[in-house]
Rosetta silent file (secondary structure, phi, psi, omega in degrees, C-alpha in Angstrom):
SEQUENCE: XXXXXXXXXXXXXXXXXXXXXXXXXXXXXXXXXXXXXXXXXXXXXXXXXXXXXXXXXXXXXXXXXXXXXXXXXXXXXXXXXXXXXXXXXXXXXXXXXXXXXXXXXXXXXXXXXXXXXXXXXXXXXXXXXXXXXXXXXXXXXXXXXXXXXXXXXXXXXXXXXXXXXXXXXXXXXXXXXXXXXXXXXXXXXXXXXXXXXXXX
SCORE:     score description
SCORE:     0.000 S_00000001
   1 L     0.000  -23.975 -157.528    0.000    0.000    0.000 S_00000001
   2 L  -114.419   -6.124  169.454    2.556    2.441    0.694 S_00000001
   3 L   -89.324   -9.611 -169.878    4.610    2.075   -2.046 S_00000001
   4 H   -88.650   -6.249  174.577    1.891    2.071   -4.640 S_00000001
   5 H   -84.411    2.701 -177.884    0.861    5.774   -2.652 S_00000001
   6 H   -74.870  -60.015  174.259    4.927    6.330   -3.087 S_00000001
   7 H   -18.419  -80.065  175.354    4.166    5.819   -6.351 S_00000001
   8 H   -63.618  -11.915 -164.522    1.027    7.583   -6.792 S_00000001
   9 H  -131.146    9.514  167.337    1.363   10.654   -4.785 S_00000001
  10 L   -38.112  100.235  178.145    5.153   11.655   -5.197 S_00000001
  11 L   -87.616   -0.924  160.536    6.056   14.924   -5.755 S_00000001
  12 L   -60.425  -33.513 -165.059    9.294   14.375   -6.402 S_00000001
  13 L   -97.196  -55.700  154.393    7.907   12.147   -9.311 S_00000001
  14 L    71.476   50.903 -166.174    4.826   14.153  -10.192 S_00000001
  15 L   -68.072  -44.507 -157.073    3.703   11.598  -13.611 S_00000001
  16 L  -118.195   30.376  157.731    0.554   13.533  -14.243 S_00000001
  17 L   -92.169  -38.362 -168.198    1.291   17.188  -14.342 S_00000001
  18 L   -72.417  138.748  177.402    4.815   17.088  -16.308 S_00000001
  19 H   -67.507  -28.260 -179.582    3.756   16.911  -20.048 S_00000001
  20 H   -84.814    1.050  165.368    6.846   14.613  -21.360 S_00000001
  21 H   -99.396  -17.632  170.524    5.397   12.203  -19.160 S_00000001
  22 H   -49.672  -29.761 -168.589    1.966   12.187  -20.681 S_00000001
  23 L   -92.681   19.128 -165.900    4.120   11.294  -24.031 S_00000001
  24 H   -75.374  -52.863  155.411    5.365    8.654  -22.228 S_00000001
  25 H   -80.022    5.122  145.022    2.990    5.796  -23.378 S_00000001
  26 H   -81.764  -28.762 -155.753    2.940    6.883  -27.141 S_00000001
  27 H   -92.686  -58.072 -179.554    6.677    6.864  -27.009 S_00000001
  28 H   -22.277  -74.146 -163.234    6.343    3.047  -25.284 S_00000001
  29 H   -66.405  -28.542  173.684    3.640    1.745  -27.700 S_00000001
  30 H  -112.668   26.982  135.405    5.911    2.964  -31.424 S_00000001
  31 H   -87.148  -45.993 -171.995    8.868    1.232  -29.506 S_00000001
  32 H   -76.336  -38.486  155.715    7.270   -1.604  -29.172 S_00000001
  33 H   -27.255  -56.146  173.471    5.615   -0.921  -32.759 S_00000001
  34 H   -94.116  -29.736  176.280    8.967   -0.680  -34.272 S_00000001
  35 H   -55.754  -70.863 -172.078   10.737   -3.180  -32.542 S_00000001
  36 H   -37.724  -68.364 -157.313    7.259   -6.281  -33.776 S_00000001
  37 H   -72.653   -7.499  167.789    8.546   -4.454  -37.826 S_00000001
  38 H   -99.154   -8.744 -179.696   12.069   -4.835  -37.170 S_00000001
  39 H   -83.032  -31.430 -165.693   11.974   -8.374  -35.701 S_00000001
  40 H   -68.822  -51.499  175.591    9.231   -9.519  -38.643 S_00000001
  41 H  -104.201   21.173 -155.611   11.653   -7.969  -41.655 S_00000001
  42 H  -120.894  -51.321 -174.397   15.365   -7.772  -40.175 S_00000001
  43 H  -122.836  -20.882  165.435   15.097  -11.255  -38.419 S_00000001
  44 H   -74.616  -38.241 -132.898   12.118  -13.564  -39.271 S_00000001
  45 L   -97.094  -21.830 -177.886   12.556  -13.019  -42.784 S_00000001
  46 L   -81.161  -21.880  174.457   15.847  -14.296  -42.657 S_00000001
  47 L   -90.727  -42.860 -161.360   14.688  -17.669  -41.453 S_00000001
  48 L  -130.137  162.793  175.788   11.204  -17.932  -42.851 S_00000001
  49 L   -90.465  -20.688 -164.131    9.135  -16.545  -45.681 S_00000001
  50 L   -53.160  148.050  173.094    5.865  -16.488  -42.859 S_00000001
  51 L  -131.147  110.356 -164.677    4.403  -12.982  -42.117 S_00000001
  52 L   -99.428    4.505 -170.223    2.573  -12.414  -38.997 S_00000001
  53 L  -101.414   72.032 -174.455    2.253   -8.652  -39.418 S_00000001
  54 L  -155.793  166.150 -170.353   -0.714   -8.803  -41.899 S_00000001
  55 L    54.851 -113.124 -157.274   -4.441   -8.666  -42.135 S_00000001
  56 H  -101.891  -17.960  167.043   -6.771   -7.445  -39.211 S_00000001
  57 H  -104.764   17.542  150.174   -3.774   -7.150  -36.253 S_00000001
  58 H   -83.722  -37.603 -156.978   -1.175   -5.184  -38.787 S_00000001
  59 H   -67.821  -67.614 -160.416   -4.536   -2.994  -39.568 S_00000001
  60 H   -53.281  -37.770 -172.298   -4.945   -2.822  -35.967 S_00000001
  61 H   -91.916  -12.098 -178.282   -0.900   -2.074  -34.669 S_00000001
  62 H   -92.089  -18.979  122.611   -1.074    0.474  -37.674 S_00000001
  63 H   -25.959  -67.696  163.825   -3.887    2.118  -36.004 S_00000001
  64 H   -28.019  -67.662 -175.373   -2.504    2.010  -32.974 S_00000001
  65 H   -57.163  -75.091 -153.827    1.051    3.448  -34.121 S_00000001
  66 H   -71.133  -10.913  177.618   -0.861    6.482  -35.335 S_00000001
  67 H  -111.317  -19.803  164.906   -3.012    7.076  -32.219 S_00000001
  68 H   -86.847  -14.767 -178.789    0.001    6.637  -29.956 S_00000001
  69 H   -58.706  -77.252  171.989    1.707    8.556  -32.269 S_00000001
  70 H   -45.067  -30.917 -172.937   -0.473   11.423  -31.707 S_00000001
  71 H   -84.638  -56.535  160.801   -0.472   11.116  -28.070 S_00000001
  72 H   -48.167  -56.360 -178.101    3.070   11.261  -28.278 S_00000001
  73 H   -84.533  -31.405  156.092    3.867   14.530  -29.984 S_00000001
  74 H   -36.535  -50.300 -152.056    0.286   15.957  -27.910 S_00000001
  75 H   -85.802  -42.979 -169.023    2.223   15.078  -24.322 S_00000001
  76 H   -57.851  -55.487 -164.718    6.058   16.696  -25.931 S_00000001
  77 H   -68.354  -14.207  153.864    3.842   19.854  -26.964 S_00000001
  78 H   -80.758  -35.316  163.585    2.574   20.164  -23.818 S_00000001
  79 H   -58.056  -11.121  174.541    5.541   20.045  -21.973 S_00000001
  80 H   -94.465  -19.481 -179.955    7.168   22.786  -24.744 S_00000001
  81 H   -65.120  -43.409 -170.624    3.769   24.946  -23.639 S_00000001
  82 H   -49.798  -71.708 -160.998    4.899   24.353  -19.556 S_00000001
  83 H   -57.306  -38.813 -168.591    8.438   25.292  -20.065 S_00000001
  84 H  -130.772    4.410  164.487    8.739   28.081  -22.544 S_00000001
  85 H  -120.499  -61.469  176.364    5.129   29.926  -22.744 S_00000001
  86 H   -84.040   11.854  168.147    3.906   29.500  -19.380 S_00000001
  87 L    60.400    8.886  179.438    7.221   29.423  -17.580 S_00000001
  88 L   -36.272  120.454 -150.975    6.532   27.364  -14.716 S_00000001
  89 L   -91.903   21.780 -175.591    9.363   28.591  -12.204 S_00000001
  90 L  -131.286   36.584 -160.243    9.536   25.169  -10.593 S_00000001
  91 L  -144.009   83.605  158.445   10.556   23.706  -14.144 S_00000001
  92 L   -45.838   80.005 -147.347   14.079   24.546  -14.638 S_00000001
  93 L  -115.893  128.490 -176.613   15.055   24.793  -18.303 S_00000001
  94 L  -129.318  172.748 -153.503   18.375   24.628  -19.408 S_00000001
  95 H   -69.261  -19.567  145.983   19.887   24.072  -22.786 S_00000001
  96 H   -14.927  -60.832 -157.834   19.854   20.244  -22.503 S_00000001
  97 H   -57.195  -64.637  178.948   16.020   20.309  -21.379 S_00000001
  98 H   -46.943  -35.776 -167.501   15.407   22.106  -24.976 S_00000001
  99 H   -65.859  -29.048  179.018   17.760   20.135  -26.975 S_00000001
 100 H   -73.295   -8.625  171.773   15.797   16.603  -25.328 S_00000001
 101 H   -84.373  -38.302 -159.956   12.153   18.431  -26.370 S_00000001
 102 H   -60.415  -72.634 -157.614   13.515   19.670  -29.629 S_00000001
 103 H   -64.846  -25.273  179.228   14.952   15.820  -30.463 S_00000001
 104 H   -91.847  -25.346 -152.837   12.112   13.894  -29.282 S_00000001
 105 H   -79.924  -11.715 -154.709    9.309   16.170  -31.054 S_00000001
 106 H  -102.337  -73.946  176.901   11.676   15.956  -34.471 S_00000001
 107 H   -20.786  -60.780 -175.374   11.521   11.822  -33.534 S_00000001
 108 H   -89.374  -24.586  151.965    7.872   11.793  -33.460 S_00000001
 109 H   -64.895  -29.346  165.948    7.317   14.427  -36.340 S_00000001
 110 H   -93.001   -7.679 -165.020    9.619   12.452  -38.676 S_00000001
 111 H   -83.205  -63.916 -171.965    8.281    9.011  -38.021 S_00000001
 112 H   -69.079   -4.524  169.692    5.042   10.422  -39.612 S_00000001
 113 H   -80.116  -14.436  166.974    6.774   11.925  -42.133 S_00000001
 114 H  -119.077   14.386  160.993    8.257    8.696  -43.392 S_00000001
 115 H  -110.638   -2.287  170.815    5.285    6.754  -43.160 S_00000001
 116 H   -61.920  -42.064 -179.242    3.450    9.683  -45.108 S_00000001
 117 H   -84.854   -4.124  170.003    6.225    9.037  -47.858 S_00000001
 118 H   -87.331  -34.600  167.947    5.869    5.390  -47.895 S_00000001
 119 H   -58.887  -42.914 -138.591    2.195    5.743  -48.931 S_00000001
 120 L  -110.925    8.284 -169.827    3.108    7.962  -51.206 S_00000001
 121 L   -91.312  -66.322  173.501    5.973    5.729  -52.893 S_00000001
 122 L  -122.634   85.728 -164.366    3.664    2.897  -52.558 S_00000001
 123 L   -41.840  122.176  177.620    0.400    3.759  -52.569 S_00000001
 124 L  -131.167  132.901  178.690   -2.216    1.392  -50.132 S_00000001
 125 L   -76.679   16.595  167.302   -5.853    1.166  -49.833 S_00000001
 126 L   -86.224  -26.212 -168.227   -5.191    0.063  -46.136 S_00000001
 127 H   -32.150  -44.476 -179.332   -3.684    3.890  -45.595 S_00000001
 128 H   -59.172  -23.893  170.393   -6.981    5.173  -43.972 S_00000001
 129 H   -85.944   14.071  159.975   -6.083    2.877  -40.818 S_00000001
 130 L  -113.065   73.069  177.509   -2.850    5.463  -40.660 S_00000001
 131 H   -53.735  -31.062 -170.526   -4.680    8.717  -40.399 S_00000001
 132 H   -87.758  -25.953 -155.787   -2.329   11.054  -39.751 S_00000001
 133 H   -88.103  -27.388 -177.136    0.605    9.593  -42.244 S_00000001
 134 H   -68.697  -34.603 -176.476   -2.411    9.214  -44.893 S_00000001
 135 H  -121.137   63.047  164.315   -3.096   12.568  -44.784 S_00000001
 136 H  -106.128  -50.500  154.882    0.002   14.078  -44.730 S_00000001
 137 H   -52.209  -20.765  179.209    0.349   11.943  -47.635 S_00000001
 138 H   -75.019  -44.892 -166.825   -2.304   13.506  -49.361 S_00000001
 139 H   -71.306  -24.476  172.848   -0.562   16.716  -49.019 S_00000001
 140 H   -63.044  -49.535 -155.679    2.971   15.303  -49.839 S_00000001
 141 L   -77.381   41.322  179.095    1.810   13.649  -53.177 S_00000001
 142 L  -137.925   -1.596  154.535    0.519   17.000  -54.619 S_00000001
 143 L   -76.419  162.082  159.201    4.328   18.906  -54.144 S_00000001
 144 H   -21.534  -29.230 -156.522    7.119   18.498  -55.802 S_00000001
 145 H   -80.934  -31.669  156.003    8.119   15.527  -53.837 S_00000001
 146 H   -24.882  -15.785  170.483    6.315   13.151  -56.084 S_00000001
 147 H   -70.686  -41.816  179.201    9.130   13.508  -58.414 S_00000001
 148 L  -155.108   85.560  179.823   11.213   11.008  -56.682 S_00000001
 149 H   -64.414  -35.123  161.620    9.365   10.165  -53.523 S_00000001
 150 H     3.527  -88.958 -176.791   12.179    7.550  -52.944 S_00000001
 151 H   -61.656  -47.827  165.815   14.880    9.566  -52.572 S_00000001
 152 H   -52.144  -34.475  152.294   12.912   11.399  -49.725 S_00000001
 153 H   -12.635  -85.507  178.136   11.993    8.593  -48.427 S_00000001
 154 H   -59.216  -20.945 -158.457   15.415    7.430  -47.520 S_00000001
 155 H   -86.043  -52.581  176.549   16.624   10.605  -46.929 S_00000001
 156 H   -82.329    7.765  157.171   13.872   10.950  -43.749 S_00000001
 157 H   -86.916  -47.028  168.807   14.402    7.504  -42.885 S_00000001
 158 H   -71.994  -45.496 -165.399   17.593    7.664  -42.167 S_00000001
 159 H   -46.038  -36.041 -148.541   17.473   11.354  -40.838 S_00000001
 160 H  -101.969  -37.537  159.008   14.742    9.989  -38.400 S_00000001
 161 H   -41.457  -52.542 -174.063   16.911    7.040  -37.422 S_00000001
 162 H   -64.508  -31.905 -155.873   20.113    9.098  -36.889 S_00000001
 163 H   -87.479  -53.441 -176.741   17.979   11.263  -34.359 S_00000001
 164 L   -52.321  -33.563 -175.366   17.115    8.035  -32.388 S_00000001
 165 H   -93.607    0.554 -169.914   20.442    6.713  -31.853 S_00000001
 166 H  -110.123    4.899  168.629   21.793   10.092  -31.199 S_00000001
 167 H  -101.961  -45.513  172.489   18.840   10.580  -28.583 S_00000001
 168 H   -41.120  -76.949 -174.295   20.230    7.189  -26.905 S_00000001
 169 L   -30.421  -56.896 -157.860   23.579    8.578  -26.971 S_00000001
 170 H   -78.506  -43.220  163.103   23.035   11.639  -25.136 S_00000001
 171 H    15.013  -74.353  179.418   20.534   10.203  -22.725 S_00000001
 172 H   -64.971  -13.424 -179.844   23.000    9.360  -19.766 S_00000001
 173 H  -105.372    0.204 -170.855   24.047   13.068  -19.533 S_00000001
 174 L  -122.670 -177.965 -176.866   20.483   14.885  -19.748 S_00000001
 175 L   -97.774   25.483  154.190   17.316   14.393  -17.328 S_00000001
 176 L   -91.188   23.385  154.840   15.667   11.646  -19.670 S_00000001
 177 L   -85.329   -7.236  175.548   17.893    9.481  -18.053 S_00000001
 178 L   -96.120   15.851  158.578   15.628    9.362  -14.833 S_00000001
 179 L   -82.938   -4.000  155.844   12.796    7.780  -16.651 S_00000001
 180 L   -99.956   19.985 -167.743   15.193    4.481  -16.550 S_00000001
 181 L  -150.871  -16.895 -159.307   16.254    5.374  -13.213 S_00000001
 182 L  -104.940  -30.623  147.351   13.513    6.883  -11.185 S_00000001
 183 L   -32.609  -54.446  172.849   11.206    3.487  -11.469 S_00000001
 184 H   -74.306  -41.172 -167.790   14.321    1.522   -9.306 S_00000001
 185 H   -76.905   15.253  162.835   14.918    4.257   -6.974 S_00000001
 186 H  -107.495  -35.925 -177.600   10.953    4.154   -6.193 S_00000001
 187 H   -84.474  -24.989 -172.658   11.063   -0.081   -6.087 S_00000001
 188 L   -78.476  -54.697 -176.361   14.488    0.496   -4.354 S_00000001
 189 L   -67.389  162.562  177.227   13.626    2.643   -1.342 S_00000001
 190 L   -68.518  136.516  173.771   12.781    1.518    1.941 S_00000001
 191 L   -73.467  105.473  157.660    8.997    0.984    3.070 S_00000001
 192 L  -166.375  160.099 -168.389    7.614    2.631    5.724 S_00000001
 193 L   -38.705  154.581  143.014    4.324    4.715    6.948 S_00000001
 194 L   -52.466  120.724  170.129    4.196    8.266    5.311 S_00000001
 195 L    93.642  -42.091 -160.984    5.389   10.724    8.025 S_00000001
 196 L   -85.834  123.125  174.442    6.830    8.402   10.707 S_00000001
 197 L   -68.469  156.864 -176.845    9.964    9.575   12.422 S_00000001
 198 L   -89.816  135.549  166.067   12.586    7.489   12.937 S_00000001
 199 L  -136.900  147.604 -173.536   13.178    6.931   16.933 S_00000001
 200 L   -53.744    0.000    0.000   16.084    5.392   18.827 S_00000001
């Protein structure tokens, strides 16, 4: 009981006022999202021709991607309103804090930007269960980039890639490292009533 009220009522921890933590379970769910499309073409494929990511649960995780998706760049933008319009003085922001908003919002703005250009490379009448990357796509294929959607393609694939392992990198030196750290030091600490002094 008293750790799940450590949990729940921490103000040290605070999960449901800071806004990058709201984006916390979109950023979870198109980990897990990309991890199921990199084990299915990277490492099954290498063994087997079978393909589990098809019919009504790829419709469904593509769905999914795109509604955690959303949830994900909603929870970063609130946390860019907290910090730099309404200035909350108990929210210290230093150039780190921006560079880890600026890199994940670029993360989650380019993801839909390269599945908007994969629609638009290879066009699918499945698209509508990607809302946002379909109609981004709609807006892509009517520019210029239709000339060699490819080449964009790759170019914001990688670009979008580069940002991830170079978000990794940096991690251990910025304060996204206590969202791998602040779970054990809450499972970690000692148990006891709220309030009770220690006496000899």
């Amino acid at each position: 009981m008293t750790s799940a009220r450590k949990l729940a009522g921490s103000s040290s921890l605070d999960w449901g006022r800071e806004g990058s933590s709201r984006s916390l379970p979109g950023f979870l769910m198109l980990l897990a999202y990309t991890t199921l499309i990199f084990f299915q073409t990277d490492i099954i494929f290498l063994f087997t021709s079978a393909n589990y990511l098809q019919g009504n649960f790829y419709l469904l995780l593509e769905f999914l991607g795109d509604t955690f998706g959303i949830a994900y760049v909603v929870g970063l933008a609130i946390a860019v309103y907290r910090r730099y319009v309404k200035r909350l003085a108990k929210l210290e922001t230093g150039w780190k804090d921006t560079l880890v908003l600026v890199m994940l919002l670029w993360i989650g703005l380019s993801g839909f930007v390269v599945e908007a250009l994969r629609f638009v490379f290879v066009p699918s009448q499945w698209a509508t269960f990607s809302p946002v990357g379909d109609a981004i796509s709609l807006v892509l294929s009517s520019t210029a980039l239709k000339l060699d959607p490819l080449a964009f393609y790759q170019a914001f694939w990688w670009a979008h890639m580069l940002s991830v392992f170079a978000l990794l990198a940096v991690t251990p030196y910025t304060n996204l490292v206590h969202v791998f750290t602040s779970g054990f030091n809450v499972a970690l600490a000692p148990v006891k009533p709220m309030g009770k002094l220690n006496t000899p």
